[in-house]
Tab-separated table of C-alpha atoms and ligand atoms in Angstrom:
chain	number	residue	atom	x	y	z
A	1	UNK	CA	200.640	66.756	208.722
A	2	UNK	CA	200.149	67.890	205.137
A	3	UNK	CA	199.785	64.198	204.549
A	4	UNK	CA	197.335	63.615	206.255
A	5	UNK	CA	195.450	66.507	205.797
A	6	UNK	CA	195.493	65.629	202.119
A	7	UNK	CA	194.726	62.068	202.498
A	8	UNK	CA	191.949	63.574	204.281
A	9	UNK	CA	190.501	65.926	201.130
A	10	UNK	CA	190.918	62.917	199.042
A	11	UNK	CA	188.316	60.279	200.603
A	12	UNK	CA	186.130	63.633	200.536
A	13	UNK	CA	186.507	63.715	196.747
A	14	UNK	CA	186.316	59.994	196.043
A	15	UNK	CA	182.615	60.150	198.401
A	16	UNK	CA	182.004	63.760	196.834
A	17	UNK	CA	182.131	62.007	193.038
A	18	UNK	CA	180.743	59.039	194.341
A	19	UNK	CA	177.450	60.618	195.125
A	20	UNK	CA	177.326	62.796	192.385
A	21	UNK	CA	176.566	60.919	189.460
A	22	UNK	CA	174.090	58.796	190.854
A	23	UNK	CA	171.844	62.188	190.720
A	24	UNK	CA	171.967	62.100	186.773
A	25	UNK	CA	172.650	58.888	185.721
A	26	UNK	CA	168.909	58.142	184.957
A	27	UNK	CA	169.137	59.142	181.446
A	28	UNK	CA	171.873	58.751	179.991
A	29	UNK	CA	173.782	55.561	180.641
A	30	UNK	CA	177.321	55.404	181.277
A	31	UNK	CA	178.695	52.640	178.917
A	32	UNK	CA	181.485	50.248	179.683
A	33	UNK	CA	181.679	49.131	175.967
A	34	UNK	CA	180.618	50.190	172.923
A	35	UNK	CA	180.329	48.263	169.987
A	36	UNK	CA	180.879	49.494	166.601
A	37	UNK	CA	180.198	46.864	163.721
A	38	UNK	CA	178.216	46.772	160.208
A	39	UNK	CA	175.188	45.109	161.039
A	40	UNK	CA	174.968	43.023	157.965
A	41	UNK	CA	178.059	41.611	158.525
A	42	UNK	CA	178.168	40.177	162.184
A	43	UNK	CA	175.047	41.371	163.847
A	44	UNK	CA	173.697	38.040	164.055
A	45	UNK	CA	177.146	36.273	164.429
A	46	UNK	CA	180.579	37.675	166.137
A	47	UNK	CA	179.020	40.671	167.351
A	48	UNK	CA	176.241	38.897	169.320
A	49	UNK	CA	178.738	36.127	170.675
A	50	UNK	CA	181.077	38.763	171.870
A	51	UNK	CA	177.878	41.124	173.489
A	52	UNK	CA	176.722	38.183	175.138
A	53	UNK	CA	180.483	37.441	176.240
A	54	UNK	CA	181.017	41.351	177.315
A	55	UNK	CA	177.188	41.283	179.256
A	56	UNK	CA	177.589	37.610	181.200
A	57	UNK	CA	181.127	38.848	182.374
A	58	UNK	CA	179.497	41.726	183.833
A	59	UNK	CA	179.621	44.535	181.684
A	60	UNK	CA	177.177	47.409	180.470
A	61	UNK	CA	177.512	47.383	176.903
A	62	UNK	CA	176.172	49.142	174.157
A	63	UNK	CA	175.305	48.300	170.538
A	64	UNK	CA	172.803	49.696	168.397
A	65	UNK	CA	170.500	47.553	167.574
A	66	UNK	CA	168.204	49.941	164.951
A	67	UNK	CA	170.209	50.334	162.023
A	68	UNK	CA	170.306	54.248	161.901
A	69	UNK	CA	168.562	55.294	158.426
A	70	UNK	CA	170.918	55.979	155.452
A	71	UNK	CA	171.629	59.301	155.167
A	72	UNK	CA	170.634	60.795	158.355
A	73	UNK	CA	173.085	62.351	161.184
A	74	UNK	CA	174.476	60.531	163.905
A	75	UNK	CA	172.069	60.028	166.712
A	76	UNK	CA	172.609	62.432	169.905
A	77	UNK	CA	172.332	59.366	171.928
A	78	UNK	CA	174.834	57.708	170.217
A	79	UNK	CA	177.403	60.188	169.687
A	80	UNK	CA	176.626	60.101	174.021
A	81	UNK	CA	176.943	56.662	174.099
A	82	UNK	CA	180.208	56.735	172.159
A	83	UNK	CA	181.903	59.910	174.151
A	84	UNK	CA	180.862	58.323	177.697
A	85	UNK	CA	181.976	54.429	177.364
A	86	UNK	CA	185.357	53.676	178.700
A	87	UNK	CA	186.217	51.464	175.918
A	88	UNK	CA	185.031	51.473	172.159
A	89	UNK	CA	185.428	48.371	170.365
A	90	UNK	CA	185.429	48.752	166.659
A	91	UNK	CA	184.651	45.024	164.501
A	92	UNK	CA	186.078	46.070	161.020
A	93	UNK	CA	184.309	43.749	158.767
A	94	UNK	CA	184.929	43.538	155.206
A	95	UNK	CA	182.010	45.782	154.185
A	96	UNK	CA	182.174	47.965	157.483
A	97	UNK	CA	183.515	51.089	155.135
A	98	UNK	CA	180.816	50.484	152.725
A	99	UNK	CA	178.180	51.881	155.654
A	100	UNK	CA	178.257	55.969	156.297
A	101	UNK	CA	176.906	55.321	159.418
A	102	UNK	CA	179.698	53.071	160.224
A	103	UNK	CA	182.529	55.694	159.289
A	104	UNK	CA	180.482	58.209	161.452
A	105	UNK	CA	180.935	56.520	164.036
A	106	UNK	CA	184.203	55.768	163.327
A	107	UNK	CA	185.065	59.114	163.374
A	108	UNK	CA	183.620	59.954	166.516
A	109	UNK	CA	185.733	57.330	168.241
A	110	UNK	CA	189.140	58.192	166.590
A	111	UNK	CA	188.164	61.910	167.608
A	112	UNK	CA	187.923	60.676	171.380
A	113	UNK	CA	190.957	58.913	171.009
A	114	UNK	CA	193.218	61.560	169.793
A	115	UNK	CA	191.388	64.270	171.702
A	116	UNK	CA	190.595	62.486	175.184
A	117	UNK	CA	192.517	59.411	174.953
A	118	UNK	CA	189.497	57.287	174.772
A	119	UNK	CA	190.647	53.533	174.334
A	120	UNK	CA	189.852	51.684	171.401
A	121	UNK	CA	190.885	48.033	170.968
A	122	UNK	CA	189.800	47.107	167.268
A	123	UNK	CA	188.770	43.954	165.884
A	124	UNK	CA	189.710	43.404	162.331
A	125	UNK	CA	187.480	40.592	161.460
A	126	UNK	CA	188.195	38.664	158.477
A	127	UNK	CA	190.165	41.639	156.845
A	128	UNK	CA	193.963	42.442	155.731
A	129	UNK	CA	194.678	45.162	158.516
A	130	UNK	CA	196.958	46.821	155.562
A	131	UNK	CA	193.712	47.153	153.592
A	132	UNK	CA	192.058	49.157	156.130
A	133	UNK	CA	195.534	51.582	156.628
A	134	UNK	CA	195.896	52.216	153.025
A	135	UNK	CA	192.537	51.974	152.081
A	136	UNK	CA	193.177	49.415	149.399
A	137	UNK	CA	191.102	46.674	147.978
A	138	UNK	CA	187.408	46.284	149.510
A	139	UNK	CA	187.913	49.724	151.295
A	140	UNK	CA	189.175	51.569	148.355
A	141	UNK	CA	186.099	50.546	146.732
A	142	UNK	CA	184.288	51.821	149.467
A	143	UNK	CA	185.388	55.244	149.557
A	144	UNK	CA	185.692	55.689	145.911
A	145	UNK	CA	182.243	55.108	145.829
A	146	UNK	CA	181.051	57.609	148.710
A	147	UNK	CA	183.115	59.685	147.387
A	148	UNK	CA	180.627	60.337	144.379
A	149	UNK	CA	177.857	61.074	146.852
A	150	UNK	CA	179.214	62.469	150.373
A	151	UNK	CA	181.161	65.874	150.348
A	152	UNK	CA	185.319	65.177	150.093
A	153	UNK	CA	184.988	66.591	153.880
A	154	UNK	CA	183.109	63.577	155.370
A	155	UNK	CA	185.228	61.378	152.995
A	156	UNK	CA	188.737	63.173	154.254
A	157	UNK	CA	187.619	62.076	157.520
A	158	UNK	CA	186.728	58.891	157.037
A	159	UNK	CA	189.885	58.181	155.285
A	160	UNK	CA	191.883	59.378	158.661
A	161	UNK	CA	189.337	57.948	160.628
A	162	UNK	CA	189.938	54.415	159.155
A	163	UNK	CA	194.139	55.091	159.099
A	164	UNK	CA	193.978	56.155	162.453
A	165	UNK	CA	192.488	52.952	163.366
A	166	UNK	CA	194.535	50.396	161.761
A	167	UNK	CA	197.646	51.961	163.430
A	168	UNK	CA	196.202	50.785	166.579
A	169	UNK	CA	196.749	47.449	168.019
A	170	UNK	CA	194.076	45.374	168.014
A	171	UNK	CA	193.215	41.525	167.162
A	172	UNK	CA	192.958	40.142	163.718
A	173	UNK	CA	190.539	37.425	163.358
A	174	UNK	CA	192.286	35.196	161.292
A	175	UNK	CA	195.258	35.338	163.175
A	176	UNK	CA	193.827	34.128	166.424
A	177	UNK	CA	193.392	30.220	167.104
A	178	UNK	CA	193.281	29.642	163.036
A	179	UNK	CA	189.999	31.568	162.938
A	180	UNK	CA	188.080	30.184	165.809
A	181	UNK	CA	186.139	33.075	167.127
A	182	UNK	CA	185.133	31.271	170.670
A	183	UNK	CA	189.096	32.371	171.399
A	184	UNK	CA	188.846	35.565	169.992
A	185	UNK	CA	185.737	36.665	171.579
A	186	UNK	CA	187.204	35.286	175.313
A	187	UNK	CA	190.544	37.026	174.860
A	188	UNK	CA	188.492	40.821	174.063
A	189	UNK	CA	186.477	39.953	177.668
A	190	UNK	CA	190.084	39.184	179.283
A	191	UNK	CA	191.252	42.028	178.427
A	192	UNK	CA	188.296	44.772	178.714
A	193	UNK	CA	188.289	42.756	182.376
A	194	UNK	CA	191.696	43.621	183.155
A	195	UNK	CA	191.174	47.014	182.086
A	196	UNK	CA	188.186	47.977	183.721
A	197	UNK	CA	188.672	46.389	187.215
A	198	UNK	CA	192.457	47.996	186.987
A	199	UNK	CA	190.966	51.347	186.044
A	200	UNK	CA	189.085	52.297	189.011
A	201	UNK	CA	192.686	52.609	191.002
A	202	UNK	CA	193.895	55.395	189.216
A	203	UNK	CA	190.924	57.521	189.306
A	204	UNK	CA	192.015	57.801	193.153
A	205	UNK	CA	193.303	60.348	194.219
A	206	UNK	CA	194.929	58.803	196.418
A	207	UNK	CA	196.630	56.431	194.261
A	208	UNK	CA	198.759	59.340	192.460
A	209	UNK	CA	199.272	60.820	196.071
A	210	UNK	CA	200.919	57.733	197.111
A	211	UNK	CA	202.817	57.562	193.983
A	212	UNK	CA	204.690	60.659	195.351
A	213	UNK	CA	204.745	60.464	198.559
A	214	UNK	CA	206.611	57.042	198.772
A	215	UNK	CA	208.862	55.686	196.767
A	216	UNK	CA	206.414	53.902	194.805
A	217	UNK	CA	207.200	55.333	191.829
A	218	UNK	CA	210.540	54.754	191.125
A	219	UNK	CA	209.758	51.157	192.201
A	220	UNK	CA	207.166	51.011	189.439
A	221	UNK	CA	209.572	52.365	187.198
A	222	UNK	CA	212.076	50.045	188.063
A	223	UNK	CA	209.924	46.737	187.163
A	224	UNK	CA	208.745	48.764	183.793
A	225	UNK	CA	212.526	49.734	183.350
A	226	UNK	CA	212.819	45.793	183.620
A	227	UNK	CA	210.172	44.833	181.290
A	228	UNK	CA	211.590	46.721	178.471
A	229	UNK	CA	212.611	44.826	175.451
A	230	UNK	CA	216.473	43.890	175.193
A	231	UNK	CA	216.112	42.590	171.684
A	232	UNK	CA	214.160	44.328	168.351
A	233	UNK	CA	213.563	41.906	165.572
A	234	UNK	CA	212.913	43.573	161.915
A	235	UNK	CA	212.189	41.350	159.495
A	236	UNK	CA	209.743	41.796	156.526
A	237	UNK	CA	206.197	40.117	158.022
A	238	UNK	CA	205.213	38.320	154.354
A	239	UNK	CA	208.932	36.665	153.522
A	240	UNK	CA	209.772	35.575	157.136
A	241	UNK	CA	207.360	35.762	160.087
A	242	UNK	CA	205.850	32.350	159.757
A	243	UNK	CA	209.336	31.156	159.273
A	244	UNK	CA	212.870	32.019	160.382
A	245	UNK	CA	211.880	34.884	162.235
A	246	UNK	CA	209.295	32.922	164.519
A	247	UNK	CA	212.477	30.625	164.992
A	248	UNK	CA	214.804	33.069	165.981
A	249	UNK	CA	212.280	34.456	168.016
A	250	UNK	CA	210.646	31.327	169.862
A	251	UNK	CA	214.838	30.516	170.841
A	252	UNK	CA	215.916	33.856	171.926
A	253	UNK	CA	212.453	33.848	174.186
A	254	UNK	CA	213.789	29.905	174.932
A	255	UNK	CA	216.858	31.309	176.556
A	256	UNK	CA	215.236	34.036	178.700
A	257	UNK	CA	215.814	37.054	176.108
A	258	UNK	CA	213.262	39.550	176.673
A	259	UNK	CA	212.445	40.453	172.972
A	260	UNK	CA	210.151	42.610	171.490
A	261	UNK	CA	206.991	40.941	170.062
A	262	UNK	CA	204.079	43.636	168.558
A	263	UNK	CA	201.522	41.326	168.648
A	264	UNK	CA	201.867	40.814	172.792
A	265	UNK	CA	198.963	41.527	174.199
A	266	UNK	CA	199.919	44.037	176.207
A	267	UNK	CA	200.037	46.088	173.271
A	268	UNK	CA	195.976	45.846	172.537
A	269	UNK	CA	195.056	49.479	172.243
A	270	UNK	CA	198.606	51.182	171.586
A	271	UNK	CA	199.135	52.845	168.961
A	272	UNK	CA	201.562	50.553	166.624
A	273	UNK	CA	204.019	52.712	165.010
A	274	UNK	CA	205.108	54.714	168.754
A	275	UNK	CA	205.111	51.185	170.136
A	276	UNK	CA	207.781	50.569	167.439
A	277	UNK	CA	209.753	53.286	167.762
A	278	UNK	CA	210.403	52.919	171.421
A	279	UNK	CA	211.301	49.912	170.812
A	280	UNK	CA	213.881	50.236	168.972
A	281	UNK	CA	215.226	53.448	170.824
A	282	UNK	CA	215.061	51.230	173.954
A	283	UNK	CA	216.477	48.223	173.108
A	284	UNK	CA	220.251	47.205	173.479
A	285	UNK	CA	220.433	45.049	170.157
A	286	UNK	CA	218.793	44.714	167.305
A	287	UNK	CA	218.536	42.212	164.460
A	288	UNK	CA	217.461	43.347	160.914
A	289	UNK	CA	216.530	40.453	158.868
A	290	UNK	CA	217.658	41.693	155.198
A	291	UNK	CA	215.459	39.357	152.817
A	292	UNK	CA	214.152	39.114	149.787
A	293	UNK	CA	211.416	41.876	149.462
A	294	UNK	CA	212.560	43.697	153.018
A	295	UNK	CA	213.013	47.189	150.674
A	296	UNK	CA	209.536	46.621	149.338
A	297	UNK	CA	208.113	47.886	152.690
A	298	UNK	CA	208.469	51.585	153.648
A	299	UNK	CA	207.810	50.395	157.272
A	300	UNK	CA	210.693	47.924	156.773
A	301	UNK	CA	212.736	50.666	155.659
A	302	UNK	CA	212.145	53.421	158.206
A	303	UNK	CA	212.800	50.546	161.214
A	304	UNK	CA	216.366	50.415	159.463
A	305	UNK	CA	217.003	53.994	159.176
A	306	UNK	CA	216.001	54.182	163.179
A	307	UNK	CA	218.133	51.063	164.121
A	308	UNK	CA	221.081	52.532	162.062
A	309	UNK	CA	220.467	56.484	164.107
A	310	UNK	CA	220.467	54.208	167.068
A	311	UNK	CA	223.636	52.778	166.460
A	312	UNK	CA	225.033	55.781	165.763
A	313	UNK	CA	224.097	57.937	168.449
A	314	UNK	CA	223.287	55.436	171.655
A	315	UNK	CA	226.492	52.768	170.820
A	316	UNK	CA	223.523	50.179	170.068
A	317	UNK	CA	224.576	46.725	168.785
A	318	UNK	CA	222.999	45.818	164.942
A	319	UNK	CA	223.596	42.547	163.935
A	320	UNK	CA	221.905	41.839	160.514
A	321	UNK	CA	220.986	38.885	158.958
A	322	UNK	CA	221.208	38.869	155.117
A	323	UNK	CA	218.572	35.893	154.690
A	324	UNK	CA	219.309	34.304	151.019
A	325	UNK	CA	220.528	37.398	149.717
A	326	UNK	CA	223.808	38.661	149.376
A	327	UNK	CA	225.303	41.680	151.359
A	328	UNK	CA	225.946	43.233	148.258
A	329	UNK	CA	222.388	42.999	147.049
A	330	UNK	CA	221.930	45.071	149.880
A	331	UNK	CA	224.292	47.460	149.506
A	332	UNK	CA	224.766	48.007	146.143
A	333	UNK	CA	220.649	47.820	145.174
A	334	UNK	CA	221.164	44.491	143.105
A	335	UNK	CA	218.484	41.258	142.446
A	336	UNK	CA	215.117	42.140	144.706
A	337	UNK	CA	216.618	45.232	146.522
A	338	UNK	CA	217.146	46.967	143.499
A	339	UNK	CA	214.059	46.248	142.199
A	340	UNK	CA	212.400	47.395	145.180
A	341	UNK	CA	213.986	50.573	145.519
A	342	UNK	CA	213.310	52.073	142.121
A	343	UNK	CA	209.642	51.198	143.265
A	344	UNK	CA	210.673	52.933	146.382
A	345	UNK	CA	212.049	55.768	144.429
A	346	UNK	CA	208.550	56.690	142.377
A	347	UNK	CA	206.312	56.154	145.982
A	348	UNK	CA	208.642	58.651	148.223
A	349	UNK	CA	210.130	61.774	148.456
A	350	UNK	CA	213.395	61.703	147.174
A	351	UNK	CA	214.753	62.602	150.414
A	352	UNK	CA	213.241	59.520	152.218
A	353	UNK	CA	214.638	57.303	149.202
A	354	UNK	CA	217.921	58.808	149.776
A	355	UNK	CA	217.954	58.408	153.627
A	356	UNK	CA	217.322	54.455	152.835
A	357	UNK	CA	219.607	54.083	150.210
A	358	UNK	CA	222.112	55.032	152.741
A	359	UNK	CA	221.286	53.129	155.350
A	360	UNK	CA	221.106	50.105	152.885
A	361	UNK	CA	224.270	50.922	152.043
A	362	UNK	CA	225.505	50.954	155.651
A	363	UNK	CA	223.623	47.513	156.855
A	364	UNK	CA	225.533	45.905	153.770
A	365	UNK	CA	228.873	47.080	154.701
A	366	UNK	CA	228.407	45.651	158.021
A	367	UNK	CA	229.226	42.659	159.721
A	368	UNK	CA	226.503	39.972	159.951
A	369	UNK	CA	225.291	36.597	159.143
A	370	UNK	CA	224.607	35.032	155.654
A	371	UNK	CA	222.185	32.144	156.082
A	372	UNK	CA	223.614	30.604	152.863
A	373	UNK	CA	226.714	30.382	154.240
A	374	UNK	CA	226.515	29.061	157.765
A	375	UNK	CA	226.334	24.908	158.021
A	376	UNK	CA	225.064	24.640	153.781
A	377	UNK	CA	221.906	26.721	155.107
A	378	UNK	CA	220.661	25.254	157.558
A	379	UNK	CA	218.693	27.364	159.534
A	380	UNK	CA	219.222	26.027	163.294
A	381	UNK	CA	222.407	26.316	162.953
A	382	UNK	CA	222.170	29.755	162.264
A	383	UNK	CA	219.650	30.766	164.710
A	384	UNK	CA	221.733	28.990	167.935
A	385	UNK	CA	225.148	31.029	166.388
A	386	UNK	CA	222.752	34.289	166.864
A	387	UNK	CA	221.238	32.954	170.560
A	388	UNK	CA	224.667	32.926	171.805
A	389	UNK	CA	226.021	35.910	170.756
A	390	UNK	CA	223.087	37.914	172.179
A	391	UNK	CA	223.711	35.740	175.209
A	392	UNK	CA	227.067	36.744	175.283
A	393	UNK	CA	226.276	40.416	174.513
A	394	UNK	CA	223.613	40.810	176.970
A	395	UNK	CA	226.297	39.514	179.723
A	396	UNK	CA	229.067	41.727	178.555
A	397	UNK	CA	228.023	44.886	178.474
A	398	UNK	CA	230.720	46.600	175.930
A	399	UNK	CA	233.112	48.095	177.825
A	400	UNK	CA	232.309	51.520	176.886
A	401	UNK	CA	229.585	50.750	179.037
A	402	UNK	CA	231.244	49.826	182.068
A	403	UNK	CA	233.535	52.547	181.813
A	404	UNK	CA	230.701	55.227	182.153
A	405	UNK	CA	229.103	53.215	185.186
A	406	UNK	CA	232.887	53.302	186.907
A	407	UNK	CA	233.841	56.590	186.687
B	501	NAG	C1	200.359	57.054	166.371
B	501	NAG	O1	201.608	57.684	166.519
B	501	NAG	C2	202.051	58.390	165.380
B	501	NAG	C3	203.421	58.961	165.686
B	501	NAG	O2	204.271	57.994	166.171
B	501	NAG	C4	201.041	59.491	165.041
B	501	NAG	O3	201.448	60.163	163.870
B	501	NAG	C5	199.661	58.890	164.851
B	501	NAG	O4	198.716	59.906	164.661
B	501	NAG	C6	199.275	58.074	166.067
B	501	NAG	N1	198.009	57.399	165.802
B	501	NAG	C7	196.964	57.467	166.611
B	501	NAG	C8	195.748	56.712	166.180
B	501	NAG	O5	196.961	58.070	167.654
């Protein structure tokens, strides 16, 4: 009866917000998609193929087509613009940081994405996404250089603002098709389509009602459950991701093993680093992929120290590869790794470099693989040695396992 009853009160709502908006939406128009992009850089190219893209799907989008004048406050109507569109679509150009107007806007977006969730699928176009996180090279430049003019406030912000946004998921245009932009620009429309026409079924009410009332949920947690990862891969992107690691990656995917890829699509919009860590707390094995300049990345270096407190405290399985370098390299801080590390040593806190120097220490004590040593080097070899033992790890749950599930 309460059912029903509330089944009821919800169609009311749904027709009661329905009717609502239609009263005041006049004036200011409810965006779909907003556009954020330095006009001198891809008004006239990317930005108009993807607005024409966004519009002929079906979409209301907006982009602001009057440069605002130098100097002067965001616009009412855009900040509006910006805090009512369901999806903000920042095109980080190369000279995107060099425009206030730009980082304003910037700003505003982060704000509604930390604040009210607001989801933001950048576009790095043409620029190192590492660039924009650390704001080296073209965006150093940038800020240095509004930082003579603009109060450290604005330029505080702007800084976040632009860290923020590179630790989200988005596309990076060189990446996609070898630089053709007719792909990019038709897989942003795929998936602000699937978003939007998804969207409108959580907003009812009756959607989350259902969730609890049936069993729904633990159904839909069950296929999620499912989905997760079995497999984390970390491996230092520069020495290895064109190469052995897209091998060992393409074959473990080959032979059904669900593995964790960051640049799935799925993933557009999440924030990077959480999507990591869950990873790696949810998967059942993982494979570090020791090379040559692995310690010269702190991000390298903290995935260790997680996989290594996973192994620990959850019984996970590790199995490194030490990829032309010796285990003791890694242990001991020798050749590259040592090199690294005293880099390491002046970047971080000396508790962080301490952490890492004892989970190097730990990886290179343990059992693994030493691509030098299996069949003279050569690499299938080793990657079909490490598809079957996942294989066979996968199927035999260690029987620590089993004995929890009996008893
Ligand atoms: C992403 O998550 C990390 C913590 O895992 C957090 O510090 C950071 O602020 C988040 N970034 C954004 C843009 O929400």
């Amino acid at each position: 009866m309460y059912a029903f009853a509330n089944v009821l009160l919800a169609l009311l709502l749904i027709y009661a917000c329905k009717i609502v908006p239609k009263k005041t939406r006049a004036v200011p128009q409810n965006y779909d998609v907003f556009l954020s992009f330095r006009g001198e850089d891809t008004r006239t190219g990317f930005t108009d193929f993807l607005y024409i893209s966004l519009v002929d799907a079906g979409f209301l989008v907006f982009r602001d087509n009057d440069a605002l004048p130098v100097g002067k406050e965001i616009g009412s109507e855009l900040l509006q613009a910006i805090r009512n569109c369901q999806i903000a679509i920042p095109i980080i150009s190369e000279r995107y940081a060099q425009s206030k107007p730009c980082l304003r806007e910037l700003n505003e977006i982060m704000d509604c994405h930390t604040k009210h969730r607001k989801s933001v699928f950048p576009v790095f176009y043409k620029v190192d996404v590492v660039d924009v996180l650390e704001q080296r090279g073209i965006f150093g430049k940038a800020l240095r250089e509004h930082r003579r003019h603009c109060s450290s406030r604005d330029v505080q912000n702007w800084e976040l603002a632009l860290t923020s946004v590179a630790g989200i998921r988005g596309w990076t245009s060189q990446a996609i098709a070898n630089g053709h932009e007719g792909e990019l620009v038709k897989m942003v429309v795929a998936k602000v389509s699937s978003v939007l026409k998804t969207r409108w079924i959580e907003r009812l009410l009756i959607f989350s009602m259902l969730m609890s009332y049936y069993r729904i949920r633990s159904v839909y947690l069950y296929f999620s459950e499912k989905k997760r990862s079995e497999v984390f891969l970390a491996f230092h992107g520069p020495d290895t991701r064109c190469g052995f690691a897209a091998h060992l990656c393409s074959s473990l995917m080959d032979a059904r093993i669900n593995v964790f890829k960051i640049d799935d699509p799925s993933l557009i919009g999440k924030n990077v680093s959480s999507e990591i860590r869950n990873a790696i707390e949810h998967c059942k094995i993982s494979i570090p992929i020791l090379s040559e300049n692995f310690a010269s990345s702190h991000w390298c270096l903290d995935e260790l120290a997680q996989i290594v407190e996973c192994k620990k405290t959850k019984g996970q399985e590790m199995l490194p590869i030490f990829y032309k370098v010796k285990p003791s390299d890694v242990k001991e801080l020798l050749n590259s790794f040592g090199g690294n590390m005293r880099q390491q040593k002046k970047l971080f806190k000396r508790s962080k470099y301490k952490q890492w120097k004892q989970v190097l220490r730990e990886v290179g004590s343990s059992k693994g693989w030493e691509s030098g040593k299996i069949a003279n080097g050569h690499e299938g070899v080793l990657v079909k040695q490490i598809v079957k033992k996942v294989l066979r790890l996968l199927m035999n749950p260690q029987t620590h396992d089993r004995s929890i599930t009996i008893h």
